Amino acid sequence: MTIALLAGCVTSPEGRSQLALFSNQELDAQGAAAFAELSAQTPTLQGAQANYVSCVADAITAQVPASSGYTQWQVRLFDSDEVNAFALPGGYIGVYRGLLGVAADQNQLAAVIGHEVAHVLAHHANERVSNTALTQYGLGVAQSLGGEQLGSLLGLGAQYGVLLPYSRRQESEADVLGLDLMARAGFEPQAAITLWNNMERATQGATQPEWASTHPDSQRRIAELQNRLAIAEPLYRAAQSEGRRPSCG
Ligand SMILES: [Zn+2]
C-alpha cells in the first residue's frame, strides 16, 4: 500500500495555518472505513425519525460549496440512546437516536449537524492525524513513513484516526462555521445557543459527546456563538427571502 504524503501546511476556512501531511483522498478512505465499522456496530433506524434527520442533514449539505469536493453525503440514524452525532471525511453523517431527545427541534438538530459537517469542511481530521504523526515520528520521518506504519498511525484497526478527539481550537472553528452553514440552509441560528445550553444540562455526569470532550467552557462557547450571530443572522434572513425554509418533521 502506498499512501501519498503532502508536505506542509494548508489554510483553514478561518485563515488559520494547518498541518496536512496526508491527502484528502486518504482521509476520505479513512472516513469510509470508520463509517462502515460504526454502521456494523449499531443498528440503523428507518422510518419517520430517519427521514426527519435526513431532511435536516440534506438541507445543510445542500449549502456545502462544490469546491469542497464533497457533493454526496450519506446520512444514517443509529438506534442508540447515545446523545451524539458525527460527520466524517468522504461525506458521512451519523446521528444517534438519543440526540433527538436533546436537540428539541429541526433548528437545534441543524446546529449539531452544521457543527459536525464544519469539522469535515475545515479538514480537521487531517490536521489532527498529521499533528499526531508529527508528535510520534517528527516531520522528516513522518514524511517518509511506509504504508504499514502510516496504516497503524491512521488506525486501520479498531480505532480510526478520523475518530480521535478534536482540539479546542477546532471545536471553536466548527462552532462558528457550523453556525454560518445552518443559517445559509435557512435554520434559525439562535437555536444553536439554546441547543448548547440544553446539551450542557443533558450531558452532565454522562459520557461526554464528541463536541463536549475538549470544548472550551460553555460560557465561552455561548459568547463566541453570540458574537457570530452578527454574521449568521443576515445569512439566515437571506436564505429565508430566497425561499430556503426547511420544514422537517
Ligand atoms: Zn466538534
PDB file of C-alpha atoms and ligand atoms in Angstrom:
ATOM      1  CA  MET A   1       0.000   0.000   0.000  1.00  0.00           C
ATOM      2  CA  THR A   2       1.269   3.437  -0.900  1.00  0.00           C
ATOM      3  CA  ILE A   3      -0.029   6.460   0.908  1.00  0.00           C
ATOM      4  CA  ALA A   4       0.716   9.833  -0.590  1.00  0.00           C
ATOM      5  CA  LEU A   5       2.072  12.391   1.829  1.00  0.00           C
ATOM      6  CA  LEU A   6       1.622  16.071   1.184  1.00  0.00           C
ATOM      7  CA  ALA A   7       4.276  18.138   2.836  1.00  0.00           C
ATOM      8  CA  GLY A   8       3.421  21.286   4.668  1.00  0.00           C
ATOM      9  CA  CYS A   9       0.530  23.447   5.604  1.00  0.00           C
ATOM     10  CA  VAL A  10      -2.852  24.463   4.271  1.00  0.00           C
ATOM     11  CA  THR A  11      -5.144  27.222   5.451  1.00  0.00           C
ATOM     12  CA  SER A  12      -8.372  26.623   7.350  1.00  0.00           C
ATOM     13  CA  PRO A  13     -11.575  28.442   6.345  1.00  0.00           C
ATOM     14  CA  GLU A  14     -10.919  30.749   9.294  1.00  0.00           C
ATOM     15  CA  GLY A  15      -7.499  31.675   7.884  1.00  0.00           C
ATOM     16  CA  ARG A  16      -5.558  29.571  10.350  1.00  0.00           C
ATOM     17  CA  SER A  17      -2.458  27.650   9.191  1.00  0.00           C
ATOM     18  CA  GLN A  18      -2.975  23.868   9.383  1.00  0.00           C
ATOM     19  CA  LEU A  19      -0.624  20.926   9.101  1.00  0.00           C
ATOM     20  CA  ALA A  20      -1.736  18.498   6.344  1.00  0.00           C
ATOM     21  CA  LEU A  21       0.601  15.534   5.907  1.00  0.00           C
ATOM     22  CA  PHE A  22      -1.978  13.305   4.242  1.00  0.00           C
ATOM     23  CA  SER A  23      -4.021  13.599   1.075  1.00  0.00           C
ATOM     24  CA  ASN A  24      -7.745  14.287   1.235  1.00  0.00           C
ATOM     25  CA  GLN A  25      -8.254  11.008  -0.634  1.00  0.00           C
ATOM     26  CA  GLU A  26      -6.540   9.117   2.179  1.00  0.00           C
ATOM     27  CA  LEU A  27      -8.703  10.826   4.790  1.00  0.00           C
ATOM     28  CA  ASP A  28     -11.821  10.100   2.727  1.00  0.00           C
ATOM     29  CA  ALA A  29     -10.875   6.411   2.651  1.00  0.00           C
ATOM     30  CA  GLN A  30     -10.439   6.507   6.429  1.00  0.00           C
ATOM     31  CA  GLY A  31     -13.837   8.122   6.790  1.00  0.00           C
ATOM     32  CA  ALA A  32     -15.442   5.419   4.653  1.00  0.00           C
ATOM     33  CA  ALA A  33     -13.825   2.643   6.688  1.00  0.00           C
ATOM     34  CA  ALA A  34     -14.790   4.210  10.003  1.00  0.00           C
ATOM     35  CA  PHE A  35     -18.364   4.739   8.824  1.00  0.00           C
ATOM     36  CA  ALA A  36     -18.620   1.090   7.761  1.00  0.00           C
ATOM     37  CA  GLU A  37     -17.359  -0.048  11.150  1.00  0.00           C
ATOM     38  CA  LEU A  38     -19.666   2.260  13.104  1.00  0.00           C
ATOM     39  CA  SER A  39     -22.572   1.100  10.947  1.00  0.00           C
ATOM     40  CA  ALA A  40     -21.709  -2.529  11.715  1.00  0.00           C
ATOM     41  CA  GLN A  41     -21.635  -1.813  15.460  1.00  0.00           C
ATOM     42  CA  THR A  42     -25.037  -0.139  15.838  1.00  0.00           C
ATOM     43  CA  PRO A  43     -28.354  -0.918  14.108  1.00  0.00           C
ATOM     44  CA  THR A  44     -29.697   1.683  11.681  1.00  0.00           C
ATOM     45  CA  LEU A  45     -33.193   3.125  12.143  1.00  0.00           C
ATOM     46  CA  GLN A  46     -35.546   3.745   9.230  1.00  0.00           C
ATOM     47  CA  GLY A  47     -38.889   5.463   9.061  1.00  0.00           C
ATOM     48  CA  ALA A  48     -40.186   8.853  10.173  1.00  0.00           C
ATOM     49  CA  GLN A  49     -37.322   9.726  12.551  1.00  0.00           C
ATOM     50  CA  ALA A  50     -34.703   8.762   9.975  1.00  0.00           C
ATOM     51  CA  ASN A  51     -36.495  10.818   7.327  1.00  0.00           C
ATOM     52  CA  TYR A  52     -36.549  13.785   9.700  1.00  0.00           C
ATOM     53  CA  VAL A  53     -32.781  13.539  10.293  1.00  0.00           C
ATOM     54  CA  SER A  54     -32.141  13.208   6.546  1.00  0.00           C
ATOM     55  CA  CYS A  55     -34.337  16.230   5.836  1.00  0.00           C
ATOM     56  CA  VAL A  56     -32.258  18.406   8.181  1.00  0.00           C
ATOM     57  CA  ALA A  57     -28.916  16.963   7.040  1.00  0.00           C
ATOM     58  CA  ASP A  58     -29.785  17.320   3.351  1.00  0.00           C
ATOM     59  CA  ALA A  59     -30.711  20.990   3.819  1.00  0.00           C
ATOM     60  CA  ILE A  60     -27.313  21.570   5.470  1.00  0.00           C
ATOM     61  CA  THR A  61     -25.230  19.661   2.939  1.00  0.00           C
ATOM     62  CA  ALA A  62     -27.030  21.418   0.061  1.00  0.00           C
ATOM     63  CA  GLN A  63     -25.124  24.521   1.248  1.00  0.00           C
ATOM     64  CA  VAL A  64     -21.711  22.848   1.099  1.00  0.00           C
ATOM     65  CA  PRO A  65     -19.767  24.546  -1.715  1.00  0.00           C
ATOM     66  CA  ALA A  66     -18.963  22.264  -4.655  1.00  0.00           C
ATOM     67  CA  SER A  67     -15.350  23.469  -4.391  1.00  0.00           C
ATOM     68  CA  SER A  68     -15.042  21.420  -1.181  1.00  0.00           C
ATOM     69  CA  GLY A  69     -15.147  18.260  -3.287  1.00  0.00           C
ATOM     70  CA  TYR A  70     -17.966  16.866  -1.108  1.00  0.00           C
ATOM     71  CA  THR A  71     -21.019  16.642  -3.342  1.00  0.00           C
ATOM     72  CA  GLN A  72     -22.557  13.451  -1.944  1.00  0.00           C
ATOM     73  CA  TRP A  73     -23.350  12.685   1.676  1.00  0.00           C
ATOM     74  CA  GLN A  74     -24.645   9.549   3.338  1.00  0.00           C
ATOM     75  CA  VAL A  75     -26.855  10.115   6.376  1.00  0.00           C
ATOM     76  CA  ARG A  76     -27.704   7.457   8.936  1.00  0.00           C
ATOM     77  CA  LEU A  77     -29.757   7.418  12.141  1.00  0.00           C
ATOM     78  CA  PHE A  78     -28.404   4.892  14.639  1.00  0.00           C
ATOM     79  CA  ASP A  79     -30.652   3.115  17.138  1.00  0.00           C
ATOM     80  CA  SER A  80     -28.786   4.048  20.308  1.00  0.00           C
ATOM     81  CA  ASP A  81     -29.528   6.107  23.426  1.00  0.00           C
ATOM     82  CA  GLU A  82     -26.191   7.858  22.994  1.00  0.00           C
ATOM     83  CA  VAL A  83     -26.517  11.653  22.764  1.00  0.00           C
ATOM     84  CA  ASN A  84     -24.107  12.102  19.885  1.00  0.00           C
ATOM     85  CA  ALA A  85     -23.536  12.746  16.207  1.00  0.00           C
ATOM     86  CA  PHE A  86     -20.576  12.803  13.837  1.00  0.00           C
ATOM     87  CA  ALA A  87     -19.533  13.647  10.295  1.00  0.00           C
ATOM     88  CA  LEU A  88     -16.544  12.051   8.584  1.00  0.00           C
ATOM     89  CA  PRO A  89     -14.255  12.880   5.651  1.00  0.00           C
ATOM     90  CA  GLY A  90     -15.673  11.383   2.484  1.00  0.00           C
ATOM     91  CA  GLY A  91     -19.177  12.679   3.262  1.00  0.00           C
ATOM     92  CA  TYR A  92     -20.709  10.565   6.041  1.00  0.00           C
ATOM     93  CA  ILE A  93     -23.112  11.801   8.716  1.00  0.00           C
ATOM     94  CA  GLY A  94     -24.271   9.741  11.678  1.00  0.00           C
ATOM     95  CA  VAL A  95     -26.854  10.780  14.282  1.00  0.00           C
ATOM     96  CA  TYR A  96     -27.665   8.704  17.371  1.00  0.00           C
ATOM     97  CA  ARG A  97     -31.315   8.465  18.416  1.00  0.00           C
ATOM     98  CA  GLY A  98     -30.519   9.818  21.899  1.00  0.00           C
ATOM     99  CA  LEU A  99     -29.596  13.170  20.374  1.00  0.00           C
ATOM    100  CA  LEU A 100     -33.203  13.673  19.265  1.00  0.00           C
ATOM    101  CA  GLY A 101     -34.235  13.836  22.913  1.00  0.00           C
ATOM    102  CA  VAL A 102     -31.909  16.806  23.483  1.00  0.00           C
ATOM    103  CA  ALA A 103     -31.989  18.655  20.150  1.00  0.00           C
ATOM    104  CA  ALA A 104     -35.628  19.630  20.558  1.00  0.00           C
ATOM    105  CA  ASP A 105     -36.492  20.820  17.033  1.00  0.00           C
ATOM    106  CA  GLN A 106     -35.146  20.984  13.471  1.00  0.00           C
ATOM    107  CA  ASN A 107     -33.154  24.157  14.190  1.00  0.00           C
ATOM    108  CA  GLN A 108     -31.340  22.637  17.148  1.00  0.00           C
ATOM    109  CA  LEU A 109     -30.619  19.441  15.222  1.00  0.00           C
ATOM    110  CA  ALA A 110     -29.303  21.609  12.374  1.00  0.00           C
ATOM    111  CA  ALA A 111     -26.916  23.268  14.839  1.00  0.00           C
ATOM    112  CA  VAL A 112     -25.356  19.892  15.688  1.00  0.00           C
ATOM    113  CA  ILE A 113     -25.180  18.665  12.092  1.00  0.00           C
ATOM    114  CA  GLY A 114     -23.811  22.026  10.912  1.00  0.00           C
ATOM    115  CA  HIS A 115     -21.085  21.798  13.556  1.00  0.00           C
ATOM    116  CA  GLU A 116     -20.147  18.251  12.547  1.00  0.00           C
ATOM    117  CA  VAL A 117     -20.118  18.999   8.806  1.00  0.00           C
ATOM    118  CA  ALA A 118     -17.954  22.072   9.512  1.00  0.00           C
ATOM    119  CA  HIS A 119     -15.290  19.788  11.032  1.00  0.00           C
ATOM    120  CA  VAL A 120     -15.168  17.925   7.703  1.00  0.00           C
ATOM    121  CA  LEU A 121     -15.092  21.050   5.521  1.00  0.00           C
ATOM    122  CA  ALA A 122     -12.261  22.511   7.633  1.00  0.00           C
ATOM    123  CA  HIS A 123     -10.237  19.280   7.242  1.00  0.00           C
ATOM    124  CA  HIS A 124      -9.896  18.941  10.991  1.00  0.00           C
ATOM    125  CA  ALA A 125      -9.330  15.176  10.862  1.00  0.00           C
ATOM    126  CA  ASN A 126      -6.320  15.552   8.555  1.00  0.00           C
ATOM    127  CA  GLU A 127      -4.873  18.217  10.825  1.00  0.00           C
ATOM    128  CA  ARG A 128      -5.406  16.083  13.899  1.00  0.00           C
ATOM    129  CA  VAL A 129      -3.882  12.931  12.412  1.00  0.00           C
ATOM    130  CA  SER A 130      -0.984  14.971  10.961  1.00  0.00           C
ATOM    131  CA  ASN A 131      -0.231  16.508  14.343  1.00  0.00           C
ATOM    132  CA  THR A 132      -0.258  13.049  15.882  1.00  0.00           C
ATOM    133  CA  ALA A 133       2.187  11.838  13.212  1.00  0.00           C
ATOM    134  CA  LEU A 134       4.445  14.787  13.845  1.00  0.00           C
ATOM    135  CA  THR A 135       4.442  14.204  17.593  1.00  0.00           C
ATOM    136  CA  GLN A 136       5.149  10.494  17.240  1.00  0.00           C
ATOM    137  CA  TYR A 137       7.705  10.495  14.457  1.00  0.00           C
ATOM    138  CA  GLY A 138       8.990  14.008  13.768  1.00  0.00           C
ATOM    139  CA  LEU A 139       8.466  15.786  10.461  1.00  0.00           C
ATOM    140  CA  GLY A 140      11.236  14.150   8.405  1.00  0.00           C
ATOM    141  CA  VAL A 141      10.225  10.681   9.471  1.00  0.00           C
ATOM    142  CA  ALA A 142       6.500  11.384   9.130  1.00  0.00           C
ATOM    143  CA  GLN A 143       7.083  12.375   5.511  1.00  0.00           C
ATOM    144  CA  SER A 144       8.931   9.159   4.701  1.00  0.00           C
ATOM    145  CA  LEU A 145       6.907   6.616   6.628  1.00  0.00           C
ATOM    146  CA  GLY A 146       5.996   3.372   4.874  1.00  0.00           C
ATOM    147  CA  GLY A 147       2.419   2.304   4.323  1.00  0.00           C
ATOM    148  CA  GLU A 148       2.407  -0.121   7.221  1.00  0.00           C
ATOM    149  CA  GLN A 149       3.495   2.455   9.775  1.00  0.00           C
ATOM    150  CA  LEU A 150       1.088   5.021   8.384  1.00  0.00           C
ATOM    151  CA  GLY A 151      -1.645   2.420   8.463  1.00  0.00           C
ATOM    152  CA  SER A 152      -1.115   1.878  12.144  1.00  0.00           C
ATOM    153  CA  LEU A 153      -0.831   5.607  12.667  1.00  0.00           C
ATOM    154  CA  LEU A 154      -4.142   6.245  10.955  1.00  0.00           C
ATOM    155  CA  GLY A 155      -5.603   3.426  12.986  1.00  0.00           C
ATOM    156  CA  LEU A 156      -6.509   0.849  10.358  1.00  0.00           C
ATOM    157  CA  GLY A 157      -7.757  -1.329  13.177  1.00  0.00           C
ATOM    158  CA  ALA A 158     -10.376  -0.898  15.822  1.00  0.00           C
ATOM    159  CA  GLN A 159      -9.660   2.784  16.343  1.00  0.00           C
ATOM    160  CA  TYR A 160      -9.651   5.110  13.379  1.00  0.00           C
ATOM    161  CA  GLY A 161      -7.579   8.258  13.276  1.00  0.00           C
ATOM    162  CA  VAL A 162     -10.563  10.173  11.974  1.00  0.00           C
ATOM    163  CA  LEU A 163     -12.374   9.487  15.254  1.00  0.00           C
ATOM    164  CA  LEU A 164      -9.736  10.983  17.547  1.00  0.00           C
ATOM    165  CA  PRO A 165     -10.962  13.940  19.652  1.00  0.00           C
ATOM    166  CA  TYR A 166     -10.774  17.416  18.175  1.00  0.00           C
ATOM    167  CA  SER A 167      -8.810  20.244  19.735  1.00  0.00           C
ATOM    168  CA  ARG A 168     -10.406  23.198  21.452  1.00  0.00           C
ATOM    169  CA  ARG A 169      -9.436  25.475  18.592  1.00  0.00           C
ATOM    170  CA  GLN A 170     -11.033  23.113  16.096  1.00  0.00           C
ATOM    171  CA  GLU A 171     -14.184  22.993  18.212  1.00  0.00           C
ATOM    172  CA  SER A 172     -14.462  26.783  18.208  1.00  0.00           C
ATOM    173  CA  GLU A 173     -13.888  26.845  14.458  1.00  0.00           C
ATOM    174  CA  ALA A 174     -16.575  24.201  13.877  1.00  0.00           C
ATOM    175  CA  ASP A 175     -18.978  26.211  16.035  1.00  0.00           C
ATOM    176  CA  VAL A 176     -18.743  29.409  14.002  1.00  0.00           C
ATOM    177  CA  LEU A 177     -18.537  27.718  10.596  1.00  0.00           C
ATOM    178  CA  GLY A 178     -21.392  25.431  11.545  1.00  0.00           C
ATOM    179  CA  LEU A 179     -23.496  28.410  12.602  1.00  0.00           C
ATOM    180  CA  ASP A 180     -22.997  30.047   9.190  1.00  0.00           C
ATOM    181  CA  LEU A 181     -23.829  26.775   7.463  1.00  0.00           C
ATOM    182  CA  MET A 182     -27.113  26.212   9.323  1.00  0.00           C
ATOM    183  CA  ALA A 183     -28.111  29.845   8.711  1.00  0.00           C
ATOM    184  CA  ARG A 184     -27.388  29.536   4.969  1.00  0.00           C
ATOM    185  CA  ALA A 185     -29.629  26.467   4.930  1.00  0.00           C
ATOM    186  CA  GLY A 186     -32.446  28.548   6.430  1.00  0.00           C
ATOM    187  CA  PHE A 187     -32.348  27.270  10.028  1.00  0.00           C
ATOM    188  CA  GLU A 188     -32.593  29.805  12.882  1.00  0.00           C
ATOM    189  CA  PRO A 189     -29.021  30.331  14.137  1.00  0.00           C
ATOM    190  CA  GLN A 190     -30.246  31.488  17.562  1.00  0.00           C
ATOM    191  CA  ALA A 191     -31.263  27.847  18.134  1.00  0.00           C
ATOM    192  CA  ALA A 192     -27.574  26.895  18.378  1.00  0.00           C
ATOM    193  CA  ILE A 193     -27.340  28.738  21.671  1.00  0.00           C
ATOM    194  CA  THR A 194     -30.444  27.028  23.052  1.00  0.00           C
ATOM    195  CA  LEU A 195     -29.058  23.713  21.884  1.00  0.00           C
ATOM    196  CA  TRP A 196     -25.693  24.050  23.596  1.00  0.00           C
ATOM    197  CA  ASN A 197     -27.428  25.085  26.791  1.00  0.00           C
ATOM    198  CA  ASN A 198     -29.705  22.022  26.585  1.00  0.00           C
ATOM    199  CA  MET A 199     -26.693  19.866  25.853  1.00  0.00           C
ATOM    200  CA  GLU A 200     -24.803  21.169  28.847  1.00  0.00           C
ATOM    201  CA  ARG A 201     -27.667  20.155  31.136  1.00  0.00           C
ATOM    202  CA  ALA A 202     -28.355  16.832  29.416  1.00  0.00           C
ATOM    203  CA  THR A 203     -24.803  15.534  29.409  1.00  0.00           C
ATOM    204  CA  GLN A 204     -23.718  16.487  32.886  1.00  0.00           C
ATOM    205  CA  GLY A 205     -22.224  13.394  34.502  1.00  0.00           C
ATOM    206  CA  ALA A 206     -22.871  11.313  31.384  1.00  0.00           C
ATOM    207  CA  THR A 207     -20.391  10.144  28.767  1.00  0.00           C
ATOM    208  CA  GLN A 208     -19.204  13.257  27.020  1.00  0.00           C
ATOM    209  CA  PRO A 209     -20.298  13.532  23.407  1.00  0.00           C
ATOM    210  CA  GLU A 210     -17.837  14.452  20.672  1.00  0.00           C
ATOM    211  CA  TRP A 211     -18.375  18.204  20.865  1.00  0.00           C
ATOM    212  CA  ALA A 212     -18.150  18.441  24.656  1.00  0.00           C
ATOM    213  CA  SER A 213     -14.996  16.426  25.357  1.00  0.00           C
ATOM    214  CA  THR A 214     -12.366  19.021  24.577  1.00  0.00           C
ATOM    215  CA  HIS A 215     -14.523  22.040  24.095  1.00  0.00           C
ATOM    216  CA  PRO A 216     -13.868  25.455  25.557  1.00  0.00           C
ATOM    217  CA  ASP A 217     -16.055  26.021  28.575  1.00  0.00           C
ATOM    218  CA  SER A 218     -19.713  26.516  27.827  1.00  0.00           C
ATOM    219  CA  GLN A 219     -19.764  30.212  28.768  1.00  0.00           C
ATOM    220  CA  ARG A 220     -17.019  30.945  26.274  1.00  0.00           C
ATOM    221  CA  ARG A 221     -18.730  28.853  23.649  1.00  0.00           C
ATOM    222  CA  ILE A 222     -22.027  30.728  24.114  1.00  0.00           C
ATOM    223  CA  ALA A 223     -20.196  34.080  23.948  1.00  0.00           C
ATOM    224  CA  GLU A 224     -18.468  33.091  20.691  1.00  0.00           C
ATOM    225  CA  LEU A 225     -21.760  31.994  19.177  1.00  0.00           C
ATOM    226  CA  GLN A 226     -23.480  35.207  20.294  1.00  0.00           C
ATOM    227  CA  ASN A 227     -20.742  37.220  18.553  1.00  0.00           C
ATOM    228  CA  ARG A 228     -21.107  35.191  15.388  1.00  0.00           C
ATOM    229  CA  LEU A 229     -24.858  35.867  15.196  1.00  0.00           C
ATOM    230  CA  ALA A 230     -23.941  39.246  13.671  1.00  0.00           C
ATOM    231  CA  ILE A 231     -22.806  37.281  10.598  1.00  0.00           C
ATOM    232  CA  ALA A 232     -25.200  34.337  10.782  1.00  0.00           C
ATOM    233  CA  GLU A 233     -28.464  36.275  11.236  1.00  0.00           C
ATOM    234  CA  PRO A 234     -28.132  38.112   7.871  1.00  0.00           C
ATOM    235  CA  LEU A 235     -27.276  34.781   6.207  1.00  0.00           C
ATOM    236  CA  TYR A 236     -30.444  33.324   7.742  1.00  0.00           C
ATOM    237  CA  ARG A 237     -32.608  36.239   6.562  1.00  0.00           C
ATOM    238  CA  ALA A 238     -31.150  35.968   3.053  1.00  0.00           C
ATOM    239  CA  ALA A 239     -31.882  32.230   2.998  1.00  0.00           C
ATOM    240  CA  GLN A 240     -35.465  32.846   4.085  1.00  0.00           C
ATOM    241  CA  SER A 241     -36.037  35.505   1.448  1.00  0.00           C
ATOM    242  CA  GLU A 242     -34.531  33.218  -1.211  1.00  0.00           C
ATOM    243  CA  GLY A 243     -37.020  30.519  -0.266  1.00  0.00           C
ATOM    244  CA  ARG A 244     -34.794  28.246   1.789  1.00  0.00           C
ATOM    245  CA  ARG A 245     -37.258  27.496   4.592  1.00  0.00           C
ATOM    246  CA  PRO A 246     -36.781  23.902   5.688  1.00  0.00           C
ATOM    247  CA  SER A 247     -39.800  22.232   7.212  1.00  0.00           C
ATOM    248  CA  CYS A 248     -38.607  18.899   8.546  1.00  0.00           C
ATOM    249  CA  GLY A 249     -40.957  16.731  10.623  1.00  0.00           C
TER     250      GLY A 249
HETATM  251 ZN    ZN B   1     -16.909  19.238  17.404  1.00  0.00          ZN
END
